[in-house]
Amino acid sequence: MVLRQLEPTQAGNGVGNKTTTEKSAVLHRDLGYDFLPLTGGSGSHLVLGNGRKVFDASGGAAVGCIGWGNERVARAVTRQILAIPYCSTIFYTTKVQEDLCRYLVDSTSGNMSRAYIVNSGSEAMEAAVKLARQYFLELSPAEDKRTRFISRRQSYHGITLGALAVGGHDYRRAKFEPLLMKNVSRVSPCNSFRGKRAGEIDEDYVARLAKELDDEFQAVGPDTVCAFIAEPIVGAALGCVPSVPGYFKAVQAVCRKYGALLIFDEVMCGMGRTGTLHAWEQEGVVPDIQTIGKGLGGGYQPVAGVLASRRVVDVLERGSSVFVHGHTYQGHPAGCAAALEVQKIIREQNLLANVQAMGALLSRRLQERLGDHPNVGNIRGRGLFWGIEFVADKQTMDPFPVDDHVALAVCELGLSVEYGISVYPGTGSADGIRGDHIIISPAFNVRKDEIEWIVETVGRLVNDFFQAT
């Protein structure tokens, strides 16, 4: 299969290409690619170096939750930088960190007890893993054997070595397997599109997955497992795949049966992206530890966090009272200021209601526009977090060959003048290696007319791309 190649004229109009004349000093993601110069942003639009605008229909990697150029957030960050730009948390705290953590804890209706602020989702997951281990050490000396974690295949929990180890993204793990800790095992994801058997109802599918998890506990030794780790809605690795009803109640019951913790990774799907501030609010369960990120600060500062339940915090408080973990820039005042202001805007402008309303519209219109397309296998998601999985054959649902790079090519074409839209690519949604999807995750304040434009443009983009291949 030969994909459409972007012409030099298109590249000149703002699409990156593989021919560069002057080498960059940046260690970019791809050293042979000319990246688009981004010079500004306003609302849902990105502004390129030549002044051309691109509609940001994915908020980057589901980061931009209130759009770009928000002066209120910029002023809040500036005020904090002028007051004190850095806090050495071994001795000090700041009001803005205290206020942000209080807001986050209170937003969980008393289910979470403390918050820990870092600078990226990977850092948050590293902290969550270490907190889970320390919880058991503080709980009882007899729990010292708990050194293992169980996660899911086709999952992604961060790019640092610890976070990568607890994830199941084959492509991102491959080159670093010898460096990754070996105390992690994986079970099947809850993916009704790829995982359910013919004629299998949700209840039977849930029971089968719960038994698989239970069997895994038994196989590795139930008294050796610290936690089960999962995203309530799988983001980059699967493309916005939600669980079927009852799944998380079932897996939590397995964790409780063996005394293990439940860790939710809500870095991508949380902080309002799916229609509630915390994605677990729609699952009928509360995790013991939760990671948050992208939508926390909306891209205005690097900021992420960990929320710990009363169950976990109470054990630490009764024990050493010391979390043996720390970062130079944890609780960074400017990051906290950005996050707190973004969260205030979401609350004051009632943006979660808009996420629900516009999400319902986006879901319906995507199905109407692309549901019957011969190369669209599945459209799934929740709130303003939607994925489209592409297939080579709709009858067999076979994915495209890996080397075709379909998702990336679709997104590249979308950046051209003809479409002017940014969506987010992902791979591995079929079997961990093969499978292409794109993510559509616009800002929480997106309007109805913008949703209609997104759907029409993505529909045209998908039609044109596959007609030309």
Short mmCIF file of C-alpha atoms in Angstrom, two decimals:
data_model
loop_
_atom_site.label_atom_id
_atom_site.label_comp_id
_atom_site.label_asym_id
_atom_site.label_seq_id
_atom_site.Cartn_x
_atom_site.Cartn_y
_atom_site.Cartn_z
CA MET A 1 0.00 0.00 0.00
CA VAL A 2 1.42 3.38 -1.00
CA LEU A 3 0.23 6.31 1.06
CA ARG A 4 -0.20 9.83 -0.19
CA GLN A 5 3.10 11.66 -0.01
CA LEU A 6 2.95 15.34 0.85
CA GLU A 7 4.22 17.49 -1.96
CA PRO A 8 6.95 20.11 -1.38
CA THR A 9 4.37 22.83 -2.06
CA GLN A 10 2.24 21.43 0.73
CA ALA A 11 5.24 21.27 3.00
CA GLY A 12 5.93 24.89 2.23
CA ASN A 13 2.42 25.66 3.33
CA GLY A 14 3.18 24.45 6.81
CA VAL A 15 3.49 20.65 6.80
CA GLY A 16 6.75 19.20 8.07
CA ASN A 17 8.91 17.21 5.68
CA LYS A 18 12.03 15.08 5.58
CA THR A 19 14.26 17.52 3.71
CA THR A 20 16.02 19.99 5.91
CA THR A 21 18.64 22.52 4.86
CA GLU A 22 19.75 23.79 8.26
CA LYS A 23 20.24 21.41 11.16
CA SER A 24 18.45 22.18 14.39
CA ALA A 25 20.27 22.18 17.73
CA VAL A 26 17.25 20.50 19.33
CA LEU A 27 17.26 16.77 20.00
CA HIS A 28 13.84 16.43 18.39
CA ARG A 29 11.66 13.30 18.42
CA ASP A 30 12.76 12.69 14.83
CA LEU A 31 16.15 14.12 13.86
CA GLY A 32 15.37 14.02 10.14
CA TYR A 33 12.09 15.91 10.25
CA ASP A 34 11.38 19.62 9.79
CA PHE A 35 8.99 20.54 12.58
CA LEU A 36 6.41 23.26 12.15
CA PRO A 37 7.37 26.55 13.83
CA LEU A 38 4.65 27.34 16.36
CA THR A 39 4.53 31.03 17.24
CA GLY A 40 1.19 31.58 18.95
CA GLY A 41 -2.25 30.40 19.84
CA SER A 42 -5.67 31.87 20.45
CA GLY A 43 -8.75 29.98 21.53
CA SER A 44 -8.73 26.69 19.65
CA HIS A 45 -6.31 27.86 16.98
CA LEU A 46 -2.56 27.43 16.72
CA VAL A 47 -0.56 30.02 14.78
CA LEU A 48 2.36 28.88 12.64
CA GLY A 49 5.45 30.84 11.69
CA ASN A 50 3.98 31.99 8.39
CA GLY A 51 0.84 33.24 10.13
CA ARG A 52 -1.32 30.33 9.03
CA LYS A 53 -3.81 29.04 11.60
CA VAL A 54 -4.51 25.41 12.42
CA PHE A 55 -7.55 24.33 14.43
CA ASP A 56 -6.31 22.33 17.42
CA ALA A 57 -8.91 19.58 17.60
CA SER A 58 -6.88 17.46 20.00
CA GLY A 59 -5.41 20.01 22.42
CA GLY A 60 -2.00 18.54 21.58
CA ALA A 61 -2.08 15.23 23.46
CA ALA A 62 -5.45 16.00 25.10
CA VAL A 63 -3.74 18.78 27.08
CA GLY A 64 -5.41 22.03 26.01
CA CYS A 65 -8.61 22.02 28.03
CA ILE A 66 -9.44 25.75 28.00
CA GLY A 67 -7.81 26.71 24.71
CA TRP A 68 -4.83 28.95 24.15
CA GLY A 69 -4.00 32.56 24.97
CA ASN A 70 -5.98 32.75 28.22
CA GLU A 71 -4.79 35.99 29.83
CA ARG A 72 -6.33 35.16 33.19
CA VAL A 73 -4.09 32.10 33.57
CA ALA A 74 -1.07 34.00 32.26
CA ARG A 75 -1.60 36.74 34.85
CA ALA A 76 -1.93 34.20 37.66
CA VAL A 77 1.35 32.56 36.65
CA THR A 78 3.08 35.93 36.30
CA ARG A 79 1.93 37.07 39.74
CA GLN A 80 3.28 33.90 41.28
CA ILE A 81 6.62 34.14 39.49
CA LEU A 82 7.04 37.71 40.71
CA ALA A 83 6.12 36.71 44.25
CA ILE A 84 8.32 33.59 44.45
CA PRO A 85 9.20 31.45 41.40
CA TYR A 86 10.62 28.44 43.26
CA CYS A 87 10.03 26.61 46.52
CA SER A 88 12.52 24.25 48.16
CA THR A 89 9.96 21.80 49.50
CA ILE A 90 12.32 20.23 52.02
CA PHE A 91 11.77 23.32 54.17
CA TYR A 92 8.96 25.40 52.71
CA THR A 93 5.50 25.33 51.24
CA THR A 94 3.52 28.00 49.37
CA LYS A 95 -0.06 29.12 49.63
CA VAL A 96 -0.68 28.32 45.97
CA GLN A 97 0.44 24.70 46.46
CA GLU A 98 -1.70 24.37 49.57
CA ASP A 99 -4.70 25.87 47.79
CA LEU A 100 -4.32 23.64 44.73
CA CYS A 101 -3.98 20.47 46.78
CA ARG A 102 -6.95 21.45 48.95
CA TYR A 103 -9.02 22.05 45.82
CA LEU A 104 -8.05 18.67 44.38
CA VAL A 105 -8.71 16.76 47.59
CA ASP A 106 -12.05 18.49 48.13
CA SER A 107 -13.08 17.68 44.55
CA THR A 108 -13.09 13.97 45.45
CA SER A 109 -15.85 14.30 48.09
CA GLY A 110 -13.52 13.14 50.82
CA ASN A 111 -12.30 10.01 49.05
CA MET A 112 -8.77 11.33 48.60
CA SER A 113 -6.73 12.71 51.47
CA ARG A 114 -3.54 14.23 50.08
CA ALA A 115 -2.16 15.49 46.76
CA TYR A 116 1.42 15.49 45.51
CA ILE A 117 2.33 17.92 42.70
CA VAL A 118 5.01 17.13 40.12
CA ASN A 119 5.77 18.24 36.57
CA SER A 120 4.75 15.39 34.26
CA GLY A 121 2.56 12.34 34.05
CA SER A 122 5.60 10.05 34.01
CA GLU A 123 6.81 11.58 37.27
CA ALA A 124 3.36 11.12 38.75
CA MET A 125 3.33 7.43 37.86
CA GLU A 126 6.83 6.93 39.30
CA ALA A 127 5.59 8.48 42.54
CA ALA A 128 2.43 6.35 42.55
CA VAL A 129 4.42 3.13 42.14
CA LYS A 130 6.78 4.04 44.98
CA LEU A 131 3.91 5.17 47.20
CA ALA A 132 2.17 1.83 46.70
CA ARG A 133 5.30 -0.07 47.72
CA GLN A 134 5.91 2.13 50.74
CA TYR A 135 2.29 1.76 51.84
CA PHE A 136 2.81 -1.96 52.37
CA LEU A 137 6.14 -1.48 54.13
CA GLU A 138 4.47 0.94 56.52
CA LEU A 139 1.42 -1.30 56.90
CA SER A 140 3.32 -4.29 58.27
CA PRO A 141 6.82 -5.82 58.12
CA ALA A 142 5.10 -9.00 56.90
CA GLU A 143 4.09 -7.18 53.69
CA ASP A 144 7.72 -6.82 52.56
CA LYS A 145 7.10 -9.46 49.85
CA ARG A 146 4.82 -7.10 47.94
CA THR A 147 7.10 -6.00 45.13
CA ARG A 148 5.04 -6.79 42.02
CA PHE A 149 2.56 -4.88 39.88
CA ILE A 150 -0.06 -6.02 37.40
CA SER A 151 -1.08 -3.79 34.50
CA ARG A 152 -2.66 -4.39 31.11
CA ARG A 153 -1.34 -5.09 27.66
CA GLN A 154 -1.57 -2.18 25.22
CA SER A 155 -1.33 0.33 28.04
CA TYR A 156 0.86 3.39 28.42
CA HIS A 157 1.71 4.98 31.76
CA GLY A 158 4.72 7.16 30.98
CA ILE A 159 8.11 7.17 29.30
CA THR A 160 10.57 7.10 32.23
CA LEU A 161 11.97 3.67 33.04
CA GLY A 162 9.72 2.94 36.01
CA ALA A 163 6.58 4.23 34.29
CA LEU A 164 7.50 2.43 31.07
CA ALA A 165 8.00 -0.80 32.99
CA VAL A 166 4.48 -0.81 34.42
CA GLY A 167 2.99 -0.05 31.01
CA GLY A 168 2.36 -2.42 28.12
CA HIS A 169 3.11 -0.34 25.04
CA ASP A 170 5.25 -2.73 22.99
CA TYR A 171 6.75 -0.16 20.61
CA ARG A 172 7.85 2.24 23.34
CA ARG A 173 9.22 -0.59 25.49
CA ALA A 174 11.09 -2.53 22.80
CA LYS A 175 14.49 -0.79 22.79
CA PHE A 176 14.64 -0.58 26.57
CA GLU A 177 13.37 -4.00 27.68
CA PRO A 178 16.73 -5.01 29.21
CA LEU A 179 16.59 -1.94 31.46
CA LEU A 180 13.02 -2.35 32.69
CA MET A 181 12.13 -3.92 36.03
CA LYS A 182 10.84 -7.45 35.69
CA ASN A 183 8.35 -7.45 38.55
CA VAL A 184 5.43 -6.44 36.31
CA SER A 185 2.99 -8.75 34.57
CA ARG A 186 0.11 -7.90 32.27
CA VAL A 187 -3.42 -9.05 31.58
CA SER A 188 -5.81 -8.26 28.73
CA PRO A 189 -7.23 -4.77 28.31
CA CYS A 190 -10.98 -4.22 28.46
CA ASN A 191 -11.60 -3.43 24.80
CA SER A 192 -15.00 -4.54 23.57
CA PHE A 193 -14.08 -3.83 19.94
CA ARG A 194 -11.05 -6.11 19.85
CA GLY A 195 -11.52 -8.26 22.95
CA LYS A 196 -15.11 -9.48 23.12
CA ARG A 197 -15.89 -12.85 21.61
CA ALA A 198 -18.70 -13.32 19.11
CA GLY A 199 -22.02 -13.33 20.95
CA GLU A 200 -20.41 -12.53 24.31
CA ILE A 201 -22.46 -10.14 26.47
CA ASP A 202 -20.88 -7.50 28.69
CA GLU A 203 -21.46 -9.45 31.92
CA ASP A 204 -19.69 -12.53 30.58
CA TYR A 205 -16.84 -10.43 29.16
CA VAL A 206 -16.34 -8.74 32.54
CA ALA A 207 -16.40 -12.09 34.33
CA ARG A 208 -13.80 -13.49 31.94
CA LEU A 209 -11.46 -10.52 32.42
CA ALA A 210 -11.91 -10.58 36.20
CA LYS A 211 -11.03 -14.28 36.24
CA GLU A 212 -7.96 -13.59 34.12
CA LEU A 213 -6.84 -10.99 36.67
CA ASP A 214 -7.59 -13.33 39.56
CA ASP A 215 -5.61 -16.08 37.84
CA GLU A 216 -2.68 -13.69 37.41
CA PHE A 217 -2.68 -12.89 41.12
CA GLN A 218 -2.59 -16.60 41.81
CA ALA A 219 0.17 -17.21 39.28
CA VAL A 220 2.58 -14.61 40.66
CA GLY A 221 1.57 -15.04 44.29
CA PRO A 222 -1.28 -12.90 45.63
CA ASP A 223 0.78 -11.74 48.61
CA THR A 224 3.49 -10.34 46.30
CA VAL A 225 1.34 -7.81 44.38
CA CYS A 226 1.33 -4.13 45.36
CA ALA A 227 -1.27 -2.90 42.89
CA PHE A 228 -3.22 -3.27 39.69
CA ILE A 229 -2.72 -0.26 37.36
CA ALA A 230 -5.15 0.86 34.65
CA GLU A 231 -6.51 3.87 32.78
CA PRO A 232 -10.30 4.23 33.19
CA ILE A 233 -10.37 5.20 29.51
CA VAL A 234 -7.27 4.13 27.62
CA GLY A 235 -5.76 7.09 25.79
CA ALA A 236 -2.69 7.01 23.56
CA ALA A 237 -2.18 3.23 23.51
CA LEU A 238 -5.69 2.24 22.39
CA GLY A 239 -7.32 5.48 21.29
CA CYS A 240 -9.99 6.44 23.85
CA VAL A 241 -11.26 2.96 24.71
CA PRO A 242 -13.67 2.94 27.69
CA SER A 243 -14.33 -0.16 29.77
CA VAL A 244 -17.64 -1.98 29.59
CA PRO A 245 -20.06 -1.43 32.50
CA GLY A 246 -19.08 -3.23 35.68
CA TYR A 247 -15.48 -3.92 34.69
CA PHE A 248 -13.77 -1.74 37.27
CA LYS A 249 -16.06 -2.88 40.06
CA ALA A 250 -15.04 -6.44 39.20
CA VAL A 251 -11.30 -5.77 39.12
CA GLN A 252 -11.47 -3.72 42.31
CA ALA A 253 -13.12 -6.72 43.98
CA VAL A 254 -10.20 -8.88 42.88
CA CYS A 255 -7.72 -6.36 44.27
CA ARG A 256 -9.61 -6.20 47.58
CA LYS A 257 -9.72 -10.00 47.74
CA TYR A 258 -5.93 -10.14 47.78
CA GLY A 259 -5.25 -6.91 49.67
CA ALA A 260 -3.69 -5.11 46.69
CA LEU A 261 -4.18 -1.45 45.79
CA LEU A 262 -5.97 -0.10 42.72
CA ILE A 263 -4.10 2.65 40.86
CA PHE A 264 -5.91 4.70 38.24
CA ASP A 265 -3.87 6.53 35.63
CA GLU A 266 -6.01 9.54 34.73
CA VAL A 267 -3.19 11.62 33.27
CA MET A 268 -4.87 11.73 29.86
CA CYS A 269 -8.53 10.92 30.54
CA GLY A 270 -8.96 12.80 33.82
CA MET A 271 -9.55 16.33 35.11
CA GLY A 272 -12.79 16.77 33.17
CA ARG A 273 -11.85 15.30 29.81
CA THR A 274 -14.56 12.61 29.97
CA GLY A 275 -17.31 14.77 31.46
CA THR A 276 -16.62 14.49 35.19
CA LEU A 277 -13.60 15.99 36.92
CA HIS A 278 -12.36 12.49 37.76
CA ALA A 279 -13.03 9.68 35.30
CA TRP A 280 -13.57 7.21 38.16
CA GLU A 281 -16.72 9.09 39.15
CA GLN A 282 -18.41 7.34 36.21
CA GLU A 283 -17.14 3.87 37.10
CA GLY A 284 -18.70 3.40 40.53
CA VAL A 285 -15.31 2.83 42.17
CA VAL A 286 -12.69 4.96 43.90
CA PRO A 287 -9.00 4.15 43.36
CA ASP A 288 -6.50 3.98 46.18
CA ILE A 289 -4.02 6.10 44.23
CA GLN A 290 -4.72 8.29 41.22
CA THR A 291 -2.41 10.11 38.80
CA ILE A 292 -3.49 13.28 37.01
CA GLY A 293 -1.79 15.50 34.46
CA LYS A 294 -2.51 17.00 31.08
CA GLY A 295 -5.85 18.70 31.76
CA LEU A 296 -4.72 19.74 35.24
CA GLY A 297 -2.87 22.80 33.97
CA GLY A 298 -4.17 22.86 30.42
CA GLY A 299 -0.67 23.24 28.98
CA TYR A 300 0.01 26.59 30.64
CA GLN A 301 2.75 25.08 32.82
CA PRO A 302 4.29 21.61 33.15
CA VAL A 303 2.24 20.17 36.02
CA ALA A 304 0.86 16.81 37.09
CA GLY A 305 0.00 15.13 40.35
CA VAL A 306 -0.83 12.14 42.51
CA LEU A 307 -3.91 11.82 44.71
CA ALA A 308 -3.72 9.38 47.61
CA SER A 309 -6.74 7.93 49.39
CA ARG A 310 -7.32 8.06 53.13
CA ARG A 311 -6.53 4.34 53.27
CA VAL A 312 -3.01 4.99 51.98
CA VAL A 313 -2.31 8.27 53.78
CA ASP A 314 -3.56 7.04 57.15
CA VAL A 315 -1.01 4.21 57.08
CA LEU A 316 1.84 6.62 56.34
CA GLU A 317 0.69 9.03 59.03
CA ARG A 318 0.56 6.26 61.61
CA GLY A 319 3.95 4.99 60.48
CA SER A 320 7.05 6.98 59.52
CA SER A 321 5.03 9.97 58.18
CA VAL A 322 7.76 10.34 55.54
CA PHE A 323 7.22 9.63 51.82
CA VAL A 324 10.71 8.63 50.68
CA HIS A 325 10.52 10.40 47.35
CA GLY A 326 11.15 13.92 46.09
CA HIS A 327 11.90 16.20 43.15
CA THR A 328 13.72 19.52 43.03
CA TYR A 329 10.73 21.09 41.29
CA GLN A 330 7.85 19.31 43.04
CA GLY A 331 5.08 21.66 44.09
CA HIS A 332 6.49 24.27 41.71
CA PRO A 333 4.69 27.54 42.48
CA ALA A 334 4.19 28.63 38.87
CA GLY A 335 2.84 25.21 37.91
CA CYS A 336 0.48 25.24 40.89
CA ALA A 337 -0.70 28.74 39.99
CA ALA A 338 -1.50 27.70 36.42
CA ALA A 339 -3.31 24.54 37.52
CA LEU A 340 -5.36 26.30 40.18
CA GLU A 341 -6.47 29.04 37.81
CA VAL A 342 -7.35 26.56 35.06
CA GLN A 343 -9.42 24.54 37.51
CA LYS A 344 -11.20 27.67 38.75
CA ILE A 345 -12.10 28.57 35.17
CA ILE A 346 -13.47 25.09 34.52
CA ARG A 347 -15.64 25.32 37.64
CA GLU A 348 -16.79 28.93 37.30
CA GLN A 349 -17.67 28.60 33.62
CA ASN A 350 -19.40 25.25 34.18
CA LEU A 351 -17.26 23.69 31.47
CA LEU A 352 -17.93 20.11 32.54
CA ALA A 353 -21.54 20.55 31.47
CA ASN A 354 -20.25 21.72 28.10
CA VAL A 355 -17.96 18.70 27.86
CA GLN A 356 -20.98 16.46 28.36
CA ALA A 357 -23.19 18.31 25.87
CA MET A 358 -20.58 18.82 23.17
CA GLY A 359 -19.26 15.30 23.75
CA ALA A 360 -22.69 13.86 23.02
CA LEU A 361 -22.87 15.92 19.84
CA LEU A 362 -19.36 14.93 18.77
CA SER A 363 -20.14 11.25 19.35
CA ARG A 364 -23.36 11.34 17.34
CA ARG A 365 -21.95 13.36 14.46
CA LEU A 366 -18.78 11.24 14.13
CA GLN A 367 -20.90 8.11 13.91
CA GLU A 368 -23.15 9.72 11.31
CA ARG A 369 -20.25 11.03 9.25
CA LEU A 370 -17.78 8.15 9.43
CA GLY A 371 -19.50 5.14 10.96
CA ASP A 372 -20.02 3.47 7.58
CA HIS A 373 -16.63 4.36 6.11
CA PRO A 374 -14.93 1.20 4.78
CA ASN A 375 -11.68 2.02 6.59
CA VAL A 376 -13.17 3.07 9.92
CA GLY A 377 -13.39 0.07 12.20
CA ASN A 378 -14.52 1.68 15.42
CA ILE A 379 -15.43 5.06 16.90
CA ARG A 380 -15.33 5.16 20.71
CA GLY A 381 -14.81 7.47 23.66
CA ARG A 382 -16.56 9.56 26.26
CA GLY A 383 -17.00 13.27 26.88
CA LEU A 384 -14.57 15.18 24.66
CA PHE A 385 -12.21 12.24 24.30
CA TRP A 386 -12.85 10.29 21.08
CA GLY A 387 -10.84 7.84 19.05
CA ILE A 388 -11.25 6.59 15.49
CA GLU A 389 -9.56 3.27 14.68
CA PHE A 390 -8.72 2.60 11.04
CA VAL A 391 -8.80 -0.83 9.42
CA ALA A 392 -7.61 -2.21 6.10
CA ASP A 393 -10.66 -4.49 5.82
CA LYS A 394 -13.94 -3.75 7.56
CA GLN A 395 -15.16 -7.32 7.21
CA THR A 396 -12.20 -8.87 9.02
CA MET A 397 -11.21 -5.71 10.94
CA ASP A 398 -7.59 -6.41 9.98
CA PRO A 399 -5.27 -3.45 10.66
CA PHE A 400 -2.93 -1.83 8.16
CA PRO A 401 0.72 -2.90 8.00
CA VAL A 402 2.90 -1.12 10.55
CA ASP A 403 5.18 0.37 7.90
CA ASP A 404 2.28 2.23 6.29
CA HIS A 405 2.15 4.65 9.27
CA VAL A 406 -1.50 5.36 8.49
CA ALA A 407 -2.40 7.33 11.63
CA LEU A 408 0.63 9.60 11.36
CA ALA A 409 0.03 10.16 7.65
CA VAL A 410 -3.63 11.08 8.24
CA CYS A 411 -2.60 13.60 10.89
CA GLU A 412 0.13 15.04 8.67
CA LEU A 413 -2.32 15.53 5.85
CA GLY A 414 -4.69 17.23 8.26
CA LEU A 415 -2.07 19.89 8.95
CA SER A 416 -1.93 20.93 5.31
CA VAL A 417 -3.63 24.09 4.05
CA GLU A 418 -6.51 22.13 2.57
CA TYR A 419 -7.72 20.95 5.99
CA GLY A 420 -5.97 23.04 8.66
CA ILE A 421 -6.78 20.69 11.54
CA SER A 422 -4.64 19.02 14.18
CA VAL A 423 -5.62 15.57 15.49
CA TYR A 424 -3.47 13.16 17.49
CA PRO A 425 -2.05 9.89 16.06
CA GLY A 426 -1.59 6.57 17.83
CA THR A 427 -0.54 3.04 16.95
CA GLY A 428 -0.77 -0.45 18.40
CA SER A 429 -4.51 -0.46 19.00
CA ALA A 430 -5.01 -3.85 17.32
CA ASP A 431 -2.33 -6.01 18.90
CA GLY A 432 0.23 -3.71 20.52
CA ILE A 433 2.20 -3.19 17.32
CA ARG A 434 -0.35 -2.97 14.50
CA GLY A 435 -3.41 -0.77 14.58
CA ASP A 436 -3.83 2.90 13.73
CA HIS A 437 -6.07 5.44 15.42
CA ILE A 438 -6.47 9.17 15.79
CA ILE A 439 -7.71 11.04 18.85
CA ILE A 440 -10.09 14.01 18.78
CA SER A 441 -10.10 15.89 22.09
CA PRO A 442 -10.92 19.59 21.71
CA ALA A 443 -10.99 22.19 24.46
CA PHE A 444 -13.74 22.00 27.09
CA ASN A 445 -15.16 25.36 25.91
CA VAL A 446 -15.58 24.22 22.30
CA ARG A 447 -18.76 25.51 20.64
CA LYS A 448 -21.42 23.65 18.68
CA ASP A 449 -20.40 25.24 15.38
CA GLU A 450 -16.80 24.21 16.03
CA ILE A 451 -17.86 20.61 16.70
CA GLU A 452 -19.72 20.60 13.39
CA TRP A 453 -16.63 21.98 11.62
CA ILE A 454 -14.35 19.38 13.28
CA VAL A 455 -16.59 16.50 12.20
CA GLU A 456 -16.98 17.77 8.66
CA THR A 457 -13.24 18.42 8.30
CA VAL A 458 -12.18 15.08 9.80
CA GLY A 459 -14.75 13.34 7.59
CA ARG A 460 -13.38 15.03 4.51
CA LEU A 461 -9.81 14.31 5.62
CA VAL A 462 -10.46 10.60 6.12
CA ASN A 463 -12.37 10.27 2.84
CA ASP A 464 -9.69 12.07 0.84
CA PHE A 465 -6.82 10.20 2.48
CA PHE A 466 -8.13 6.72 1.76
CA GLN A 467 -9.39 7.59 -1.72
CA ALA A 468 -5.87 8.69 -2.63
CA THR A 469 -4.13 5.56 -1.30
#
